[in-house]
Coordinates of C-alpha atoms in Angstrom, one line a residue:
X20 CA 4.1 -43.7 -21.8
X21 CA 4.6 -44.8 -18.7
X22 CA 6.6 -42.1 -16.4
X23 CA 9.3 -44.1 -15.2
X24 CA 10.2 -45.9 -18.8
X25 CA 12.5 -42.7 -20.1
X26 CA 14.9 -44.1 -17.6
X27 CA 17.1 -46.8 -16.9
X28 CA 17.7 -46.6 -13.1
X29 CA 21.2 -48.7 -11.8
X30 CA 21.5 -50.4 -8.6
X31 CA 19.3 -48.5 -6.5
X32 CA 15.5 -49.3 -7.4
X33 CA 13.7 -47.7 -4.7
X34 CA 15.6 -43.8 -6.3
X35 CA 12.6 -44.7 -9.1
X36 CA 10.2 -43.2 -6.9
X37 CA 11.5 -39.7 -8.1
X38 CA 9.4 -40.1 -10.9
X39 CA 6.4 -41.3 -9.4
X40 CA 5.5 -37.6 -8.8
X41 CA 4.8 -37.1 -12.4
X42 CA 2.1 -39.4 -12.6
X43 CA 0.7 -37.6 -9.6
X44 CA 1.0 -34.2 -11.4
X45 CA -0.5 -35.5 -14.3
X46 CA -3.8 -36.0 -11.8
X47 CA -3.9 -32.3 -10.4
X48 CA -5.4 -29.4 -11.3
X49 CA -9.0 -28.5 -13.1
X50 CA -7.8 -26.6 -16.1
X51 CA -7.4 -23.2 -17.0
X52 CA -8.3 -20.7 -19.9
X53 CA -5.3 -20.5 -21.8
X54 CA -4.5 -16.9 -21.0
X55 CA -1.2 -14.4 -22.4
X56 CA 2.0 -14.8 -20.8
X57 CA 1.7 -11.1 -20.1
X58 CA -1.4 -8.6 -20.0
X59 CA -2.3 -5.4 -18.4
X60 CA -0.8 -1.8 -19.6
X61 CA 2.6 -2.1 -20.8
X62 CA 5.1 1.1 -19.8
X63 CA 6.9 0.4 -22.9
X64 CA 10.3 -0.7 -24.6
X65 CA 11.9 -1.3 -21.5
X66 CA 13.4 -4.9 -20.6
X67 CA 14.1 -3.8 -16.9
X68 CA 11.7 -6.3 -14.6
X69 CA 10.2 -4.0 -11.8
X70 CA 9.5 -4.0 -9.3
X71 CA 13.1 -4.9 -7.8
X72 CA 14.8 -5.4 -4.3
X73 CA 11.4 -5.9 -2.5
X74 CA 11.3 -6.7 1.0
X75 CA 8.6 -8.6 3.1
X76 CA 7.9 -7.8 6.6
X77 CA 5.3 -10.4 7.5
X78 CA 3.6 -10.8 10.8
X79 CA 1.2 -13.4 11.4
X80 CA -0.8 -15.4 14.2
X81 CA -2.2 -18.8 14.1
X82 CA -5.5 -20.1 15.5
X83 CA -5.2 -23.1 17.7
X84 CA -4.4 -26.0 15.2
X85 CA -2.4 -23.9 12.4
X86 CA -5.6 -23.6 9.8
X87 CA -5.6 -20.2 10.0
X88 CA -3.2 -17.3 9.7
X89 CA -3.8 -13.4 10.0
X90 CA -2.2 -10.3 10.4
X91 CA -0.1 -7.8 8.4
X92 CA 2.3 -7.8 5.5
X93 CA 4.4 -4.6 4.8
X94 CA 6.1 -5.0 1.1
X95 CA 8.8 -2.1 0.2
X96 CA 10.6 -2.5 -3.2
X97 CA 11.9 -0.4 -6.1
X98 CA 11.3 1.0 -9.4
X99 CA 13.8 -0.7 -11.8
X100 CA 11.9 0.8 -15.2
X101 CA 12.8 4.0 -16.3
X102 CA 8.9 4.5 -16.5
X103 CA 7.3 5.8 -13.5
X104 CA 5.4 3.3 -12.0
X105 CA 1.8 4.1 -10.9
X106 CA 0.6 0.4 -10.2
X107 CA 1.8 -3.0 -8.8
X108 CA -0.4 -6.3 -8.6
X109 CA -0.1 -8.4 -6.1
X110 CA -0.4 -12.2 -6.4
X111 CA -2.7 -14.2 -4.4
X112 CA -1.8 -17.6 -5.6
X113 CA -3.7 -19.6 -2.3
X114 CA -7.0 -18.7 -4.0
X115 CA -6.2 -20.1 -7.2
X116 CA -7.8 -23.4 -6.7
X117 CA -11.1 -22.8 -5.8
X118 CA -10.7 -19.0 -8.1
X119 CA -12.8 -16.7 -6.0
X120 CA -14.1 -19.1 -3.1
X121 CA -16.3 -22.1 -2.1
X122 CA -19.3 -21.2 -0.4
X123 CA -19.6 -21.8 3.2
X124 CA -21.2 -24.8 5.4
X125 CA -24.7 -25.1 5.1
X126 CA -26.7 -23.0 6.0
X127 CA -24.2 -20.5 5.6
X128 CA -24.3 -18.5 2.2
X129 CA -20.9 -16.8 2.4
X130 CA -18.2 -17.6 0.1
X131 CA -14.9 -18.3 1.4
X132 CA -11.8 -17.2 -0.2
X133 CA -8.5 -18.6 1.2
X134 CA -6.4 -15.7 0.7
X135 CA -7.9 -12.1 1.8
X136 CA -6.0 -8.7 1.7
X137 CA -7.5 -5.7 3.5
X138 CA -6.8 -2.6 4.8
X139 CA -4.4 -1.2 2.3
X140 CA -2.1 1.7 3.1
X141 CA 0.2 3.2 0.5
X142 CA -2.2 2.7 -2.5
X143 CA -6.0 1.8 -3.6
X144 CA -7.0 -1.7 -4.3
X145 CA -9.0 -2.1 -7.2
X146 CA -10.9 -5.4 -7.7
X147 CA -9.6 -9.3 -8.0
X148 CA -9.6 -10.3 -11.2
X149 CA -7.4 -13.5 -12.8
X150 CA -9.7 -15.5 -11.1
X151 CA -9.0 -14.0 -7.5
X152 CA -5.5 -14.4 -7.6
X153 CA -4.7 -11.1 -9.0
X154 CA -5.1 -7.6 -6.9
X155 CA -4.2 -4.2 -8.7
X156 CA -3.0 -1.5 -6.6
X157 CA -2.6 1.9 -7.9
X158 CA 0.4 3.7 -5.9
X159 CA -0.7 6.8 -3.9
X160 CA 1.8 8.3 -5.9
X161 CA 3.8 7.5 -9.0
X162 CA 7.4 5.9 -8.4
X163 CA 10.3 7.5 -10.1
X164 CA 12.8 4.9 -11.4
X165 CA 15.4 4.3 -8.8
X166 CA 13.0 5.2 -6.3
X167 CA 11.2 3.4 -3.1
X168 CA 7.9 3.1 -1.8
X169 CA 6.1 0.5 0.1
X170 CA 2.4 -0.7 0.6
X171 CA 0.9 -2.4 3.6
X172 CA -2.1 -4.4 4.5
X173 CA -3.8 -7.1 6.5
X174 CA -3.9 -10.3 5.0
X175 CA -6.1 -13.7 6.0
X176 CA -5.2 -17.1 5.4
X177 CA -7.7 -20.1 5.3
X178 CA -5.5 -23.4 5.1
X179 CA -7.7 -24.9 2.3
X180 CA -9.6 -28.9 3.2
X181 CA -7.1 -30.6 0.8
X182 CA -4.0 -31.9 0.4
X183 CA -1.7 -30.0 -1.4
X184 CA 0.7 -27.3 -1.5
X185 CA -1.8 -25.2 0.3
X186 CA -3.9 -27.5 2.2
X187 CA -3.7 -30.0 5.1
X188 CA -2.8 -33.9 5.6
X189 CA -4.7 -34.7 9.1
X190 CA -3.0 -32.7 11.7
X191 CA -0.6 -30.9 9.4
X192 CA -0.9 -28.0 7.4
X193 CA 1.1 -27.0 4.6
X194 CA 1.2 -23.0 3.3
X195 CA 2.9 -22.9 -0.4
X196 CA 2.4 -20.3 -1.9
X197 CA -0.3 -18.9 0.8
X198 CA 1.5 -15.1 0.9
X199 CA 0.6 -12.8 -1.4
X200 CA 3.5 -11.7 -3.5
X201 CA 4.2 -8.8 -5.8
X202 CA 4.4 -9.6 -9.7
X203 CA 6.7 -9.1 -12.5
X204 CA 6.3 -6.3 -15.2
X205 CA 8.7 -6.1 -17.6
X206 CA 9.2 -5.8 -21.7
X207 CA 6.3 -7.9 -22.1
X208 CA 3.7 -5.9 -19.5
X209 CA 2.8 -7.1 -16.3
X210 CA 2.4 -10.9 -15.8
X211 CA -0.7 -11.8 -14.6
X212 CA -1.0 -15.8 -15.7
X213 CA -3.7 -18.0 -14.7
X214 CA -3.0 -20.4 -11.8
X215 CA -2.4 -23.8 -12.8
X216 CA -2.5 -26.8 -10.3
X217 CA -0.8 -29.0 -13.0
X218 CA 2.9 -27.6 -12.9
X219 CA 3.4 -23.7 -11.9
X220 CA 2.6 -20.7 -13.0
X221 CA 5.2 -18.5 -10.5
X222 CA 7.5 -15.9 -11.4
X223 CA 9.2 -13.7 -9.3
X224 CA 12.2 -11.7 -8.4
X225 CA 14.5 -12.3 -5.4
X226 CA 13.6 -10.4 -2.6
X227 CA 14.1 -10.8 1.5
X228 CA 11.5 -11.7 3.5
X229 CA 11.3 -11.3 7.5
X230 CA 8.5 -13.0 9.1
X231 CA 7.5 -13.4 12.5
X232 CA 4.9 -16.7 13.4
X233 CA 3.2 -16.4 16.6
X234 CA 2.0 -20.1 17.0
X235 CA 0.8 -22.6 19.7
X236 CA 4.0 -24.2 21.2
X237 CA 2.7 -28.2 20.2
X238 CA 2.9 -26.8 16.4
X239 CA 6.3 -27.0 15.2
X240 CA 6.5 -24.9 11.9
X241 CA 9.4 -25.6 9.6
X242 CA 9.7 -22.6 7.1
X243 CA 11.7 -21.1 4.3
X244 CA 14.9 -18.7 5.8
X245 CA 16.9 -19.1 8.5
X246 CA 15.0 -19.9 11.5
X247 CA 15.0 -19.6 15.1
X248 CA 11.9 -20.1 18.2
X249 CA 11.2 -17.8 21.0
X250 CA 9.1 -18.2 24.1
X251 CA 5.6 -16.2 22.9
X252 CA 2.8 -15.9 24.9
X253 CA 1.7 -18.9 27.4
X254 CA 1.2 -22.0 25.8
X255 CA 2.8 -20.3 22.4
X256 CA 6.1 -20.0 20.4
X257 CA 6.9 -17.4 17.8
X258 CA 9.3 -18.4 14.6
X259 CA 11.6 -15.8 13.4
X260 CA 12.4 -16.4 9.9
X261 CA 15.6 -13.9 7.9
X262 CA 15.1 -15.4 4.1
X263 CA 17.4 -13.2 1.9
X264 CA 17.1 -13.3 -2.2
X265 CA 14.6 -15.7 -2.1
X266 CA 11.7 -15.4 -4.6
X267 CA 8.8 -16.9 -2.1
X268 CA 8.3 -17.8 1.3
X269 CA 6.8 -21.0 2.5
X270 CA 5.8 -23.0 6.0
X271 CA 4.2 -25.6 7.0
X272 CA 2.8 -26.7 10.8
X273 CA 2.1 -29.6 12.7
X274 CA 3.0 -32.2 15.6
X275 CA 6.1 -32.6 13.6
X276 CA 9.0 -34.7 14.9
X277 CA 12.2 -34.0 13.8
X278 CA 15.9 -34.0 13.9
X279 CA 18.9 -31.9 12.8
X280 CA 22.0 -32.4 10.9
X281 CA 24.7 -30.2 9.4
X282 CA 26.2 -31.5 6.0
X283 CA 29.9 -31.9 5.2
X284 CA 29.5 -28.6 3.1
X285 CA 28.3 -26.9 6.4
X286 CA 24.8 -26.4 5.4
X287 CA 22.1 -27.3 8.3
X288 CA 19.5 -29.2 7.2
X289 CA 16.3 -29.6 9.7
X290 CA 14.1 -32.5 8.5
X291 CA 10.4 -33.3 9.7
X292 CA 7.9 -35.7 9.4
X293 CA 4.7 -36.7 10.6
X294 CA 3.4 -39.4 12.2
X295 CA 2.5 -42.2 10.1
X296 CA 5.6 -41.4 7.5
X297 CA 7.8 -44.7 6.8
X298 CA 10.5 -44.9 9.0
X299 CA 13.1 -46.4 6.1
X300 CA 11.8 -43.7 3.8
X301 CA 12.6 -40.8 6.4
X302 CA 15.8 -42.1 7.1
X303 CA 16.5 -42.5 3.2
X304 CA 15.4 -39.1 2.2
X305 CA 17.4 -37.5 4.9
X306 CA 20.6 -38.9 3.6
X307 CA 19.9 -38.1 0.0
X308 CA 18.9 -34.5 0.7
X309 CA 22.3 -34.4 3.0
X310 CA 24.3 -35.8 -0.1
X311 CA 22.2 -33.7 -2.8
X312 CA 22.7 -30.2 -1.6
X313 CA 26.5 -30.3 -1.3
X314 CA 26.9 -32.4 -4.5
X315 CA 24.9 -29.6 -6.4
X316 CA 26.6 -27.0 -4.3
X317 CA 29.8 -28.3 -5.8
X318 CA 28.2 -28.7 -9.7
X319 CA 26.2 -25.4 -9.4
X320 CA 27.8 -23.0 -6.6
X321 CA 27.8 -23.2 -2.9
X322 CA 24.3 -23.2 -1.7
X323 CA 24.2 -19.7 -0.2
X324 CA 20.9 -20.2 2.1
X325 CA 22.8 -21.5 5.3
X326 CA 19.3 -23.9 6.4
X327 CA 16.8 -26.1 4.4
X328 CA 14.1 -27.8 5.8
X329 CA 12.9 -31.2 4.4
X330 CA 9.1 -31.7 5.7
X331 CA 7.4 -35.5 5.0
X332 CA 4.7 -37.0 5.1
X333 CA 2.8 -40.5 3.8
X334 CA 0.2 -39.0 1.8
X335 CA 1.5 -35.8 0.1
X336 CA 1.6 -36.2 -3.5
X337 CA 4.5 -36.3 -5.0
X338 CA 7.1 -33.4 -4.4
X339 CA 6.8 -29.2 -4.2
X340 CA 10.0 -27.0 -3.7
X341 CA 9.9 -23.4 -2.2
X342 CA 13.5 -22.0 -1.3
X343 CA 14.9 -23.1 2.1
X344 CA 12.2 -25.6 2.5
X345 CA 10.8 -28.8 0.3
X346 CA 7.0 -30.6 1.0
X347 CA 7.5 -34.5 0.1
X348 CA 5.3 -37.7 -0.2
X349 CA 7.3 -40.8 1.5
X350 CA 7.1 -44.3 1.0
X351 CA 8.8 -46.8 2.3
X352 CA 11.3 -46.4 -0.8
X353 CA 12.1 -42.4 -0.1
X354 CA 10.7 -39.9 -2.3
X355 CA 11.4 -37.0 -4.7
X356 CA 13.9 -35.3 -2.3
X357 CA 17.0 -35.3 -4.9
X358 CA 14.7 -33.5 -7.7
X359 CA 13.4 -31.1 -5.6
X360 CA 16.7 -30.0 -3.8
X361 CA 18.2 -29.5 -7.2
X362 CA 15.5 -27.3 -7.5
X363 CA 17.1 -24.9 -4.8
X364 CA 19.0 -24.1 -7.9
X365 CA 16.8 -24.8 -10.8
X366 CA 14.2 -22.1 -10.0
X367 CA 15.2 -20.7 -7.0
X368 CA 18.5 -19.5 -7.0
X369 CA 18.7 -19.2 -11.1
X370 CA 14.8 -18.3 -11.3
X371 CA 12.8 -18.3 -14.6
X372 CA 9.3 -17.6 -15.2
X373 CA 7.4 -20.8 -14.5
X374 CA 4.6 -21.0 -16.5
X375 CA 6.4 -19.7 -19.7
X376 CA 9.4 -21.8 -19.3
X377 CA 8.6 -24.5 -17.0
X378 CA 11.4 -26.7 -19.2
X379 CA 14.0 -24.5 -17.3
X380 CA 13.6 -25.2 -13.7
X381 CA 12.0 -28.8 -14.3
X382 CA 14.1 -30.4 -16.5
X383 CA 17.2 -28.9 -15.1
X384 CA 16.4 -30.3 -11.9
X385 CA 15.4 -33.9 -13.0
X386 CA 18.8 -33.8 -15.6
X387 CA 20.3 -32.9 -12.2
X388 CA 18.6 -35.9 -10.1
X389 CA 19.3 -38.5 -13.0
X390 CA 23.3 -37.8 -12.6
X391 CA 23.1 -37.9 -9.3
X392 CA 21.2 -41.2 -9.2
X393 CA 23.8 -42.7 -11.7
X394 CA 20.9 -43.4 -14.3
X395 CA 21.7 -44.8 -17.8
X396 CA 20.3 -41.7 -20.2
X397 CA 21.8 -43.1 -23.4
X398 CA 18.4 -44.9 -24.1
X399 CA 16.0 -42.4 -22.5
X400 CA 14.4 -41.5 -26.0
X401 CA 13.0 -45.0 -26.6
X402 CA 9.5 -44.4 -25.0
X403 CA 9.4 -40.3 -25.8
X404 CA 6.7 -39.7 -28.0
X405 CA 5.1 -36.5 -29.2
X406 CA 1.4 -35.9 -29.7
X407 CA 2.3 -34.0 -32.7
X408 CA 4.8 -31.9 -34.9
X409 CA 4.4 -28.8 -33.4
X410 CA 5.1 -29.6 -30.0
X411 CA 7.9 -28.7 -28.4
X412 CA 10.1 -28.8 -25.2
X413 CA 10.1 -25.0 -24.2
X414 CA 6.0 -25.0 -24.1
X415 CA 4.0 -22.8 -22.0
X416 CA 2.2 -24.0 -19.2
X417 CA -0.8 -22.5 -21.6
X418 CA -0.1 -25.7 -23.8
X419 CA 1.0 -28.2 -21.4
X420 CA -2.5 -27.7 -19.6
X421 CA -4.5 -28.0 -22.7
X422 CA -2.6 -31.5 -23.1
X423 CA -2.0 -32.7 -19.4
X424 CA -1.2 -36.6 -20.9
X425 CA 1.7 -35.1 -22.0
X426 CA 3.4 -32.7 -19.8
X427 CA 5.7 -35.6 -18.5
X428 CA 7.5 -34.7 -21.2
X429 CA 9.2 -31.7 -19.3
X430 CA 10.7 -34.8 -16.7
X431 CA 11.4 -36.7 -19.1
X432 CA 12.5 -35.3 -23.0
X433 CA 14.0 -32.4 -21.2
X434 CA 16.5 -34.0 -19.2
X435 CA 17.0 -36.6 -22.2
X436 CA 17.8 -33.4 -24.4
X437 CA 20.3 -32.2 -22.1
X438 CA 21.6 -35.5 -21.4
X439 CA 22.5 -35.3 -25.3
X440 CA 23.5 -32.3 -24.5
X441 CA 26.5 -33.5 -22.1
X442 CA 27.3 -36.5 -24.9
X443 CA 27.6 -33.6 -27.9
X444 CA 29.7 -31.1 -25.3
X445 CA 31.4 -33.4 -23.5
X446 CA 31.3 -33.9 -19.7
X447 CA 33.8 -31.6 -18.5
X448 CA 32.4 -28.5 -20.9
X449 CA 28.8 -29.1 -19.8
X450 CA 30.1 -29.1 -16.2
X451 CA 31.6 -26.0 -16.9
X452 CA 28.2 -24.9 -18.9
X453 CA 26.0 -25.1 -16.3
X454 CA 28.3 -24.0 -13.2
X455 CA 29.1 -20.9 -15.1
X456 CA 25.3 -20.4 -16.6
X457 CA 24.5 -20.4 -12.8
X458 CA 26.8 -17.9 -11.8
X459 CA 26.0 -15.8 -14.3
X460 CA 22.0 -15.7 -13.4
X461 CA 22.1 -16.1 -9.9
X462 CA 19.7 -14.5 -8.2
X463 CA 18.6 -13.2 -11.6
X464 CA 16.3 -15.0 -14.2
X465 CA 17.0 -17.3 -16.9
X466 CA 15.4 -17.7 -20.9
X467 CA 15.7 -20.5 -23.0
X468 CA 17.6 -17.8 -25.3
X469 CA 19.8 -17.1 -22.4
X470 CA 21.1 -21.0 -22.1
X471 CA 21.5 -21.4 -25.9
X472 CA 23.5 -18.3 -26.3
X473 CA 25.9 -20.0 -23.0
X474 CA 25.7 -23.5 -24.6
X475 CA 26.5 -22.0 -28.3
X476 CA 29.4 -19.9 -26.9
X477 CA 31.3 -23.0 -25.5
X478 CA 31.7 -24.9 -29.0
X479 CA 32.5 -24.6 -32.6
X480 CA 29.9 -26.6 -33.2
X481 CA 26.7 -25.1 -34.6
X482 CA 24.2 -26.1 -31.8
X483 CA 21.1 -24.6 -34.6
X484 CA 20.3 -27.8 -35.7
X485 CA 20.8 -29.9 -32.0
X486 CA 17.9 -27.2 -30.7
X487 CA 15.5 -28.0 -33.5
X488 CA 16.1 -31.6 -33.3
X489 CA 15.5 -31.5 -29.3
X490 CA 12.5 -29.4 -29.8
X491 CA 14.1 -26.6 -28.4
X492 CA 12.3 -23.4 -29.9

């Protein structure tokens, strides 16, 4: 099926582009093993996600042209369980591509990971395992719940030779998911997924970051938080970032130009773009993420980041959302701003667990993009077709990487199941549905159980068979 056919777009053709990103997601990635939601030593019945209220204090330098970044990361945060807890992982999502390195330039034998933690104070490191992205570290001493502790180490990153949410477009470097983060353990264990370069396969809690970039001054660096420059050493500038409840932190650097506007709803929005990026699309793509974030401030709740940062350029593929800051492909017809600004919401503010649920974030942020581009949903089910009876919706990124033809199917049947949604509610009540389902779980993290419980308990209706029907399991 094609990607764009679900939809019926009105007067404004070039808003199809929004789409275009799934057939670029539908290119990524290598595979993966089709690994458990959740493994490593479980610390029993409890449902409390630990641990909680982290904090980042990251400082880091960059070499000359942005492609590398080291220094040291200090993470404090809080045992939530009523466990003690004797272990945390961290996640080093920036090696996930390329697992555990790509050897070095002839004649070089050394294998280069992109993502390397050393020196760690306030535990003992065992070794990477989940194909490098996963690093164990046993607490010097065992956390009491309610208590805090930290752990500190240096940390390397290599800005990988591709172009993607860790990687590089000519002169300008993008670093998604390039710091290592703690993960989640909860009722299910700790969560120590695969990476998958089709999709996600994040989950975290909301925690505050404050980083400090030491950088050459022709670099401009957009980042996640609120931001502000000061002069560094000569010929340098460092970026102050304050990101609070955010659940990752993400920059990018480059020769950027740029330009600065505040929206209506007083949110600042800083957009750059590189050279080479189409001047209509820049200008299109800064008014729609202008319009976007106070229209979905006004469905979902006021965006409560103060800053985001829109960075394009002509050769990205497709779309990628971190909080505070987006990474976007232009054309001449815009690009997949809408979507991923409605992401702010859908994932970051009301978080979920991307690789078990990736229906939650995804298709609530493309149901949110298709009312605010006006499209006609009411035949969106005419080209939806499913490889077999027992797939469904709510799949894991465990199944939708086994069957990457299909994953479009989270863009497109998920929004067309909650478009239903809207017809068999009515407009007003799923208004009301979602703005209260995102107060209720902000900051916090959403299930598909969660959303039918909210949906159920606005109607007499009995929503059982509607969920079967939609493929909602």
């Amino acid at each position: 099926m094609s990607p764009s056919a679900a939809w019926s777009s009105v007067p404004r053709p070039r808003l199809f582009v929004s789409l275009v990103l799934l057939a670029v997601l539908a290119a990524l990635g290598t595979g993966v093993s089709d690994a458990g939601a959740a493994s490593g030593p479980s610390a029993g019945p409890t449902t409390a996600a630990t641990p909680d209220r982290a904090r980042y204090d990251v400082t880091l330098r960059a070499d000359a042209d942005g492609g590398h970044w080291a220094g040291r990361q200090r993470v404090s945060f809080r045992n939530a369980s009523p466990e003690p807890l004797r272990e945390v992982y961290l996640r080093l999502w920036g090696n996930g591509e390329d697992a555990c390195g790509t050897p070095g330039a002839p004649p070089s034998p050394v294998v280069v990971s992109h993502v390397v933690v050393s020196h760690v104070a306030g535990g003992t490191p065992g070794p990477l395992t989940v194909g490098c992205t996963a690093l164990r570290i046993t607490l010097s001493e065992p956390l009491a719940r309610g208590a805090r502790t930290s752990i500190a180490f240096d940390v390397s990153l290599t800005v990988p030779d591709r172009n993607a949410r860790f990687g590089r477009e000519g002169a300008y470097r993008f670093l998604g998911n390039a710091l290592p983060v703690l993960a989640v353990h909860d009722a299910k264990g700790w969560h120590l997924d695969p990476y998958v370069a089709l999709g996600e396969s994040f989950y975290a809690l909301a925690s505050d970051f404050r980083v400090r970039l030491d950088h050459p001054s022709a670099l401009k660096v957009p980042a996640t938080g609120r931001t502000r420059s000061l002069p560094g050493g000569p010929g340098r500038t460092v970026t102050l970032s304050v990101s609070d409840r955010v659940r990752d932190f993400a920059w990018a650097a480059g020769p950027f130009r740029s330009a600065t506007e505040t929206t209506p709803g007083g949110v600042l929005v800083r957009s750059f773009w590189a050279a080479g990026t189409p001047d209509a699309g820049v200008r299109l793509t800064r008014t729609d993420a202008v319009a976007s974030i106070d229209r979905f401030g006004g469905e979902f709740g006021r965006y409560p980041y103060g800053e985001l940062d829109v960075v394009m350029t002509p050769e990205f593929g497709g779309g990628m959302e971190y909080p505070g800051l987006v990474l976007l492909g232009i054309t001449e017809e815009g690009g997949a701003v809408v979507h991923e600004v409605a992401h702010q919401w859908w994932y970051g503010i009301v978080g979920n667990d991307e690789y078990s649920s990736p229906w939650l974030d995804e298709s609530f942020a493309q149901y949110a993009n298709a009312r605010f581009q006006g499209w006609d949903t009411r035949g969106c089910w005419s080209d939806v077709y499913w490889p077999d009876d027992s797939a469904t919706l709510t799949a894991s990124m465990a199944y939708w990487s086994q069957h990457r033809g299909q994953y479009h199917l989270v863009y497109t049947a998920g929004p067309c199941a909650l478009a239903d949604l809207e017809r068999t509610l009515g407009a007003a009540t799923m208004a009301r549905l979602l703005k209260q389902y995102a107060r209720d779980h902000w900051y916090g993290v959403s299930t598909t159980e969660d959303f039918e419980e909210a949906a159920q308990s606005l109607t007499d209706v009995d929503l059982g068979p509607f969920w079967e029907a939609h493929r909602i399991r």
